[in-house]
CSV table of C-alpha atoms in Angstrom, one decimal:
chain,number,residue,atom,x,y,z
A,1,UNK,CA,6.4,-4.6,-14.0
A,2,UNK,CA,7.2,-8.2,-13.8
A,3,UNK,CA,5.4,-11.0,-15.3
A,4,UNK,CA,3.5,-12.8,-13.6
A,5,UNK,CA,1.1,-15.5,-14.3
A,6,UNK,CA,1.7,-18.3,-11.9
A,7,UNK,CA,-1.2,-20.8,-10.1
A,8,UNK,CA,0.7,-23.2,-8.6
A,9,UNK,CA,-0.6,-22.2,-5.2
A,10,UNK,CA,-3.8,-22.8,-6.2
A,11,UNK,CA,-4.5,-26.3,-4.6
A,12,UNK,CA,-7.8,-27.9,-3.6
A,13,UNK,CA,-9.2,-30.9,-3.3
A,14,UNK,CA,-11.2,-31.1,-6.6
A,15,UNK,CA,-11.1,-34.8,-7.2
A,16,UNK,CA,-13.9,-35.5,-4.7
A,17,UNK,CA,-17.0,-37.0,-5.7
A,18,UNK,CA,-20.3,-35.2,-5.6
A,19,UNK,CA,-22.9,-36.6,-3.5
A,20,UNK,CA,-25.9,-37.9,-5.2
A,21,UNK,CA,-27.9,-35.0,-4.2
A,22,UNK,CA,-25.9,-32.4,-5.9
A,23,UNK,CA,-28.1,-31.0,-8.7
A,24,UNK,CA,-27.4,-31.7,-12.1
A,25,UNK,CA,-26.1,-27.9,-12.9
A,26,UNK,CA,-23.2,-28.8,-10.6
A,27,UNK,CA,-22.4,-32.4,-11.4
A,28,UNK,CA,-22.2,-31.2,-14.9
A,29,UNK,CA,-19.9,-28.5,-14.4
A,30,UNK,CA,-17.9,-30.7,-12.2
A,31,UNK,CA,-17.7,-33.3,-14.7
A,32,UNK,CA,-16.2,-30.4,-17.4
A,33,UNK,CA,-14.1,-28.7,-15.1
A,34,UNK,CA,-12.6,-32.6,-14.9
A,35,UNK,CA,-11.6,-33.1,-18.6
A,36,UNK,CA,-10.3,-29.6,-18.8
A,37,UNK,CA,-7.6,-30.9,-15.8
A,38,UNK,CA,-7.0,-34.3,-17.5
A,39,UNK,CA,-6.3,-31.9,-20.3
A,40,UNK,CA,-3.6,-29.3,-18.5
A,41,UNK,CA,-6.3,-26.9,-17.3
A,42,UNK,CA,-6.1,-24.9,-20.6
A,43,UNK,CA,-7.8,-21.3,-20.0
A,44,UNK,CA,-11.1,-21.3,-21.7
A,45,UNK,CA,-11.2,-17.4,-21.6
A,46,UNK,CA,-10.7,-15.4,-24.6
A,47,UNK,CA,-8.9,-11.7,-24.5
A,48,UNK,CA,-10.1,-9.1,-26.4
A,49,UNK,CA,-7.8,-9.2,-29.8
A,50,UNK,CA,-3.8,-8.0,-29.0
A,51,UNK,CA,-4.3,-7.5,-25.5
A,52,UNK,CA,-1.7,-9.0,-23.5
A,53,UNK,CA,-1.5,-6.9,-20.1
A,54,UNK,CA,-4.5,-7.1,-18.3
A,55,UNK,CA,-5.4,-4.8,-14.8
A,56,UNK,CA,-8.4,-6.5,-12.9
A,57,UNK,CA,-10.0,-4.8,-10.6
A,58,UNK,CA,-10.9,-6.8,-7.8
A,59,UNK,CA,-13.5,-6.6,-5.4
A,60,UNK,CA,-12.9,-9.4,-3.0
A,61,UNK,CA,-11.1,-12.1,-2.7
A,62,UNK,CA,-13.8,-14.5,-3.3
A,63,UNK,CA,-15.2,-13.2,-6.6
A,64,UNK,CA,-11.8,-13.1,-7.7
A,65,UNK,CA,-10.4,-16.8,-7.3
A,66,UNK,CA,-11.7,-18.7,-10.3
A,67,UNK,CA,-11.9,-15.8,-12.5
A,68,UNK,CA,-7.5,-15.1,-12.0
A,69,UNK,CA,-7.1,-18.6,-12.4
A,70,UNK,CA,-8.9,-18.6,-16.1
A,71,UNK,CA,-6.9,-15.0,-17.0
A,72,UNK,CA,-3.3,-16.4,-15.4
A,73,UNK,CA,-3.6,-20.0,-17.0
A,74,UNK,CA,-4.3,-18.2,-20.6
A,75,UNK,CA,-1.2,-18.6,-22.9
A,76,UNK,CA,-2.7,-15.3,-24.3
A,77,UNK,CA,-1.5,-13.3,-21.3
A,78,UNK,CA,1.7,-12.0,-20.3
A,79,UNK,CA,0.4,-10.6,-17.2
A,80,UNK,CA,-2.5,-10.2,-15.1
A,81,UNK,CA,-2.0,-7.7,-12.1
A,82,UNK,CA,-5.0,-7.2,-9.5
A,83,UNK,CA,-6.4,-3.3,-8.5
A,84,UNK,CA,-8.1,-3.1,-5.2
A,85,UNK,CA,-10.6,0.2,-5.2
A,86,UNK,CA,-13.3,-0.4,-3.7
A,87,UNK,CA,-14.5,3.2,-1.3
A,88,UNK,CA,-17.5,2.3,-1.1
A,89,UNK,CA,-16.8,-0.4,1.2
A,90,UNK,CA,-18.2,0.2,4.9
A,91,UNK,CA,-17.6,0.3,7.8
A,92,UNK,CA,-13.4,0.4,7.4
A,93,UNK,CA,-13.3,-2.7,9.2
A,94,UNK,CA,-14.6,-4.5,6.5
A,95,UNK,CA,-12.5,-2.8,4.2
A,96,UNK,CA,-9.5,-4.0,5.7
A,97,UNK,CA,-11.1,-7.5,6.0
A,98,UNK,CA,-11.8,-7.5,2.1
A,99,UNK,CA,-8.6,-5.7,1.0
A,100,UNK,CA,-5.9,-7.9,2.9
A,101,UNK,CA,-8.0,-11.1,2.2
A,102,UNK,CA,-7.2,-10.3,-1.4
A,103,UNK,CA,-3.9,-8.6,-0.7
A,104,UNK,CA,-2.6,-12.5,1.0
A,105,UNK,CA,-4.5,-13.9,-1.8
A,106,UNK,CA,-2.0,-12.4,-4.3
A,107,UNK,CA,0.8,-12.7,-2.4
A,108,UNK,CA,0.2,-16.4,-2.6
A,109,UNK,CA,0.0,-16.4,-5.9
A,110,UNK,CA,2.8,-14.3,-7.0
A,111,UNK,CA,0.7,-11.5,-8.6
A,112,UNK,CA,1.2,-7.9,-8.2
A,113,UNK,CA,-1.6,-6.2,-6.3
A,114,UNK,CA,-2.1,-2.4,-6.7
A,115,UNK,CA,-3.7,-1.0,-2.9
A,116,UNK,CA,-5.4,1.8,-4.3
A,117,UNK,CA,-6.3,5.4,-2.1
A,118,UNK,CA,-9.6,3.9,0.5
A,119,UNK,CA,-11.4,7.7,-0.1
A,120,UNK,CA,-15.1,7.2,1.2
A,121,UNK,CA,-15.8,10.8,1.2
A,122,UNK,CA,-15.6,11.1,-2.4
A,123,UNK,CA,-17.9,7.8,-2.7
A,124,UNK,CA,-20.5,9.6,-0.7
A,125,UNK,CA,-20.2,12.8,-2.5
A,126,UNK,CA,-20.7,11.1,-5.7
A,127,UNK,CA,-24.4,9.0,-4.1
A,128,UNK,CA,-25.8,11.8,-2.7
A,129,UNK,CA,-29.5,12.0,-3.6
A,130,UNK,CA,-29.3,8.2,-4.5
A,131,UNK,CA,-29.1,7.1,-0.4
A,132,UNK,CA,-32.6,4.7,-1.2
A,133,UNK,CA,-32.1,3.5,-4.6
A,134,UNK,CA,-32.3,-0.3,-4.6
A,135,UNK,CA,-29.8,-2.7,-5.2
A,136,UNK,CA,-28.7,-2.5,-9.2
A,137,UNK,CA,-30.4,0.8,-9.1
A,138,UNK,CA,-28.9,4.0,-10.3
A,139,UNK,CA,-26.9,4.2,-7.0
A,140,UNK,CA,-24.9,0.7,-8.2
A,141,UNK,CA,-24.3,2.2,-11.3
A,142,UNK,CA,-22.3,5.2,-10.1
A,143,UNK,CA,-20.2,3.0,-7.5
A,144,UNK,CA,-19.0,0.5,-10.7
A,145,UNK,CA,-18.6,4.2,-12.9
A,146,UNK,CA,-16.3,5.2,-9.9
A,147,UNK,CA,-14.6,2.2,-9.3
A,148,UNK,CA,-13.7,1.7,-13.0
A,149,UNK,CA,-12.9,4.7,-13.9
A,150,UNK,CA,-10.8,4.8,-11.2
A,151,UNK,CA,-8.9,1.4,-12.7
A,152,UNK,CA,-9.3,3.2,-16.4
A,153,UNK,CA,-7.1,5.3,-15.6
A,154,UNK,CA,-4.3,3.8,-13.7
A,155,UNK,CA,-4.5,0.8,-16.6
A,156,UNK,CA,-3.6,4.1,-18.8
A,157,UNK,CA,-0.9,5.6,-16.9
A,158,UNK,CA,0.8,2.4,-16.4
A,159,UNK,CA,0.2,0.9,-20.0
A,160,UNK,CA,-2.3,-1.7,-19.7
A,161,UNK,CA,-3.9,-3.1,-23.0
A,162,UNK,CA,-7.2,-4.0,-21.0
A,163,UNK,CA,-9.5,-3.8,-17.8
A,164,UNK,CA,-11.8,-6.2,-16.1
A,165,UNK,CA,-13.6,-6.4,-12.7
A,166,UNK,CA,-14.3,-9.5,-10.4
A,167,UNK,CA,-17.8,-7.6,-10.1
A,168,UNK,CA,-18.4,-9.5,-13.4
A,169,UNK,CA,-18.1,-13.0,-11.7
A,170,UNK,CA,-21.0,-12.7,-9.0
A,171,UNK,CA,-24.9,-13.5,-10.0
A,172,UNK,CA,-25.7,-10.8,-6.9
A,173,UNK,CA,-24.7,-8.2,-9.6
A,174,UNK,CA,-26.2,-7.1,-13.1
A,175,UNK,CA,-23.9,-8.5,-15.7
A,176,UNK,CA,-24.9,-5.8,-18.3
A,177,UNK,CA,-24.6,-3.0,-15.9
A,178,UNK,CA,-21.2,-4.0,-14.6
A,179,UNK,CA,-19.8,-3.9,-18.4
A,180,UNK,CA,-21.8,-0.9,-19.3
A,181,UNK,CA,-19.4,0.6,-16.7
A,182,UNK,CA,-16.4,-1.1,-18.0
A,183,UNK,CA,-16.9,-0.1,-21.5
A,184,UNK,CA,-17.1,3.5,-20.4
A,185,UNK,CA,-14.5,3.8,-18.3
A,186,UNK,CA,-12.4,2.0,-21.1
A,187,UNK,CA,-13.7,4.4,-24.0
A,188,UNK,CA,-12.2,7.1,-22.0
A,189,UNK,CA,-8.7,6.3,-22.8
A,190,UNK,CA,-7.6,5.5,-26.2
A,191,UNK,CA,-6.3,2.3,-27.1
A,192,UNK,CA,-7.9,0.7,-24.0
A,193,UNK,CA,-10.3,-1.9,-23.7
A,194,UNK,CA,-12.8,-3.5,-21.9
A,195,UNK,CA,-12.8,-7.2,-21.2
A,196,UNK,CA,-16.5,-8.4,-21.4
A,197,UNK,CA,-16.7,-12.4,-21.1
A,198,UNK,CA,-19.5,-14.5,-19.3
A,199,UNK,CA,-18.4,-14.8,-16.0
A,200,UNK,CA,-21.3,-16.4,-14.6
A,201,UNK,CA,-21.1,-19.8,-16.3
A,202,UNK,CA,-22.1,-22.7,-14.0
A,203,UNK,CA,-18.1,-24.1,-14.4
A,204,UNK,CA,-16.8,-20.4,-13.7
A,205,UNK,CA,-19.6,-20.3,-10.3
A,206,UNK,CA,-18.6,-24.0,-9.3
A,207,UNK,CA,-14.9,-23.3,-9.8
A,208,UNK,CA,-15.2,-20.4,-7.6
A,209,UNK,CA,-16.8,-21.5,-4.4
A,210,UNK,CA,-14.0,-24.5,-5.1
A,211,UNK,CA,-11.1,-22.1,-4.7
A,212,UNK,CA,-12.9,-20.6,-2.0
A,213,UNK,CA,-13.6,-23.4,0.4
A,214,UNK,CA,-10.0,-24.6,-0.1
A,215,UNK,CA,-9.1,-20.9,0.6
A,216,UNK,CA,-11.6,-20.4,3.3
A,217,UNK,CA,-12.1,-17.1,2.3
A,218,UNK,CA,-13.9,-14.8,4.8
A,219,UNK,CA,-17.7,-15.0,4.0
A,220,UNK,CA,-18.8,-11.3,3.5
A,221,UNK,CA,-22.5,-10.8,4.3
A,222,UNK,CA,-23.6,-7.7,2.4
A,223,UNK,CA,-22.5,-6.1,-1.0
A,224,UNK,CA,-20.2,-3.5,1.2
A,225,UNK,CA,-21.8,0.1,1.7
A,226,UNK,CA,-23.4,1.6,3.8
A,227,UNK,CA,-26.9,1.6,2.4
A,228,UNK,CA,-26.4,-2.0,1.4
A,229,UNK,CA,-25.9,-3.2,5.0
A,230,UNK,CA,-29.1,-1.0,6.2
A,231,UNK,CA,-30.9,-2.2,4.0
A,232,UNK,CA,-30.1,-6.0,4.3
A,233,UNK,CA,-30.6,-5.5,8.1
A,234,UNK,CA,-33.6,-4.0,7.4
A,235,UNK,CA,-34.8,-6.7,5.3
A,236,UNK,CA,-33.1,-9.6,7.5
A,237,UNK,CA,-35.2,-8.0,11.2
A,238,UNK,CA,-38.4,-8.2,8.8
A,239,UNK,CA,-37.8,-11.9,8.3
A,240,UNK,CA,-36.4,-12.4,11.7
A,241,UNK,CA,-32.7,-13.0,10.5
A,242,UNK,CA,-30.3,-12.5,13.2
A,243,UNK,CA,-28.1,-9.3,11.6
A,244,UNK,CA,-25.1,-9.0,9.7
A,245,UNK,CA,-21.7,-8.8,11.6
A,246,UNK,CA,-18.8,-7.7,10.5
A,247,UNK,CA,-15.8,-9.8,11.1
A,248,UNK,CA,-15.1,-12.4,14.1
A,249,UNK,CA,-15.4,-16.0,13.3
A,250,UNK,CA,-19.1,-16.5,13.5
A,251,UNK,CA,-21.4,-14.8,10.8
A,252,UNK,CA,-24.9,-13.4,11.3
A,253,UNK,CA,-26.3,-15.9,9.5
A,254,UNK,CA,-24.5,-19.3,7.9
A,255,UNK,CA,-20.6,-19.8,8.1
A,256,UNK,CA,-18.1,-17.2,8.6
A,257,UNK,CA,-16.0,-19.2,6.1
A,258,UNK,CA,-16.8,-20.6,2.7
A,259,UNK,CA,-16.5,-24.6,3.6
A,260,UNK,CA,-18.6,-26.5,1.0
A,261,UNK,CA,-18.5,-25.3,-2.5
A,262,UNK,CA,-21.9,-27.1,-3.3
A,263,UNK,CA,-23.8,-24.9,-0.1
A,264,UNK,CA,-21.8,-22.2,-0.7
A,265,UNK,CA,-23.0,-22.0,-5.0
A,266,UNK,CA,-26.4,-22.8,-3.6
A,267,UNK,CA,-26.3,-19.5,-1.5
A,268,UNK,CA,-26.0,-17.8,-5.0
A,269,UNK,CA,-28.7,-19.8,-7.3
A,270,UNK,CA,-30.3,-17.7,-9.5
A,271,UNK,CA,-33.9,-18.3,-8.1
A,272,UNK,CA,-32.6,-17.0,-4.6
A,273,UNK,CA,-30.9,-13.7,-6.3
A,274,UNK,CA,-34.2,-13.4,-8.2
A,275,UNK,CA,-36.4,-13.5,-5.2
A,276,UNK,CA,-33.7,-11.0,-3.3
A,277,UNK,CA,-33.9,-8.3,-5.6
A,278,UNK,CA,-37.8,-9.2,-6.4
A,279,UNK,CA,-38.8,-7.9,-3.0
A,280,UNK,CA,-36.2,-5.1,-3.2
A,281,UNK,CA,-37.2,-3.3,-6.0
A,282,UNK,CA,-40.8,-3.8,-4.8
A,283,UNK,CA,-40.0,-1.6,-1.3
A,284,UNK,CA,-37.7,0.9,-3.1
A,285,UNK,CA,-40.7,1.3,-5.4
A,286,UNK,CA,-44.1,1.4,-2.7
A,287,UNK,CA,-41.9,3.3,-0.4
A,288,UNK,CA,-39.0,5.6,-2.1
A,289,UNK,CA,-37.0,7.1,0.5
A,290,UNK,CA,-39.6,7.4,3.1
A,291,UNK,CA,-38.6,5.5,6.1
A,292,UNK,CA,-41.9,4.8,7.6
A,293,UNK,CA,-43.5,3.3,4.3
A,294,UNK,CA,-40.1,1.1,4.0
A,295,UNK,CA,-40.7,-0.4,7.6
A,296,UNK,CA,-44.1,-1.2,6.6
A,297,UNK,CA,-43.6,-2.6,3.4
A,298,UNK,CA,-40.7,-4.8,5.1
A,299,UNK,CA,-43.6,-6.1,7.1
A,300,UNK,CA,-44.8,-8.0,4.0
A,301,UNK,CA,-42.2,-10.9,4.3
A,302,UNK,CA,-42.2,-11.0,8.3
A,303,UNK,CA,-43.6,-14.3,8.1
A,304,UNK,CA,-41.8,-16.1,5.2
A,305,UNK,CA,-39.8,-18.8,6.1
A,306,UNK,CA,-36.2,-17.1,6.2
A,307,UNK,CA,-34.0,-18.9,8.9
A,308,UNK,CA,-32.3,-21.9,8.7
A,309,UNK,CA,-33.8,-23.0,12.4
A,310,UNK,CA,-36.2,-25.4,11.0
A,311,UNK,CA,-34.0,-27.3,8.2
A,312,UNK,CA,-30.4,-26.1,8.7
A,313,UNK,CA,-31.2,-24.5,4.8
A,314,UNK,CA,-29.1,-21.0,4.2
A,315,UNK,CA,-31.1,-19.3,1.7
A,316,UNK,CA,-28.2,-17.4,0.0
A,317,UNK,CA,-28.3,-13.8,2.7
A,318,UNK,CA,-24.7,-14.4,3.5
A,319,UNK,CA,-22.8,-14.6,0.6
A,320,UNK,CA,-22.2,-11.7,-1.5
């Protein structure tokens, strides 16, 4: 395989000035992200010790940007190639959506990008019995197992030092379970390793939804299975949300595109993850997998103030 570790494609227009109302999280972040270009850009990540080929598995192109920029700017590296598996992705429209958004995304770049087997019936085989687990419930935990032991081993056959997933970069997902299933997908194989870094940072989340406005990256509305688009339907007709689409140009809710990298972060604050998967948990745990009791309990929020009609305010159900 050929090295490749180049991000001179990556252009955006990161000189602009901050408005005065961007919170202080941001205009710090900016302000480091700043020094570190007058500097060269150095990578700030740090590689587990003597690894020097690195497979990534990628979810989507957006959770992706910022984080291949930090491994492919590293002086560490010699090469950083991107593994799209992801089966649990649905319907196979959005698949496609995701996988050449990420696929182009590479191209740009110059960095190999592994199209791995799309093989939803074994996803399915492998929830079954978990169908109305919540989000970062058991069910999340068996789609990262899958997905990284699926990148486990072809790191292993191909002769990787080290795996890491873009899952890692998004505050919609539990850090600690996504590198629980990192390590043991790693631990499988030996001499491999895990890479475990804080990819969360307020400079890594800015720097993100950066690359992705200049990219306009397609603006996916739901984590990507099945149950996850049920049940964010579900939750959006409770709150009278129109629902999620699936491609086209205009979204469900908010912009098709990632635009504004100050919105778009916004969409992810932690307080609006925290309320999301608040009210989750508290339906997957009144009502289990009984429909009925989950319509009812979905009732509870029918009257909270979730659209943007009155203020123009997205409130973070768009951007996964």
């Amino acid at each position: 395989m050929t090295e490749t570790k180049s991000t001179n494609s990556l252009t955006y227009s990161e000189g602009a000035k901050l408005p005065s109302t961007a919170p202080s999280w941001a205009i710090q972040a900016s302000e480091r992200l700043k020094k570190r270009r007058e500097e060269g850009y150095k990578s700030s990540c740090n590689p587990p010790p003597n690894v020097k080929k690195v497979l990534l598995h990628s979810c989507c192109a957006p959770c992706s940007g910022a984080m291949v920029e930090e491994m492919c700017s590293s002086d560490k590296l010699d090469q950083v190639v991107v593994f799209f598996y992801n089966p649990n992705i649905h319907p196979r429209q959005e698949y496609e959506i995701r996988k050449e958004e990420n696929k182009r995304f590479c191209e740009k770049l110059g960095i190999e990008f592994v199209d791995c087997d799309y093989d939803p019936e074994n996803w399915y085989s492998r929830m079954k019995g978990m169908e109305f687990d919540p989000e970062r419930g058991r069910r999340c935990t068996e789609c990262f197992d899958m997905r990284m032991e699926r990148c486990a081993l072809y790191a292993h056959e191909n002769g990787f030092d080290a795996i890491a997933t873009t899952n890692a970069t998004s505050r919609w997902k539990d850090a600690n379970q996504v590198d629980d299933s990192g390590y043991r997908a790693a631990a499988r194989y030996e001499g491999l390793k895990y890479w475990c870094q804080n990819w969360q940072s307020d400079e890594m989340t800015l720097r993100k939804y950066e690359i992705s406005a200049n990219e306009r990256f397609y603006k996916q509305e739901y984590c990507g299975c099945s149950y996850s688009l049920r049940d964010s339907n579900d939750w959006r007709k409770a709150n009278m949300i129109p629902k999620i689409k699936i491609g086209g140009d205009t979204a469900g809710l908010g912009d098709r595109y990632f635009s504004d990298p100050l919105v778009d972060a916004a969409e992810e604050s932690q307080d609006v993850v925290d309320e999301f998967f608040s009210q989750a948990n508290e339906i997957a745990e009144t009502a289990g997998n009984d429909i009925m009791k989950r319509k009812e309990a979905l009732k509870v929020y029918k009257d909270r103030r979730k659209t943007e009609k009155t203020d123009g305010v997205v409130n973070g159900l768009n951007n996964w």
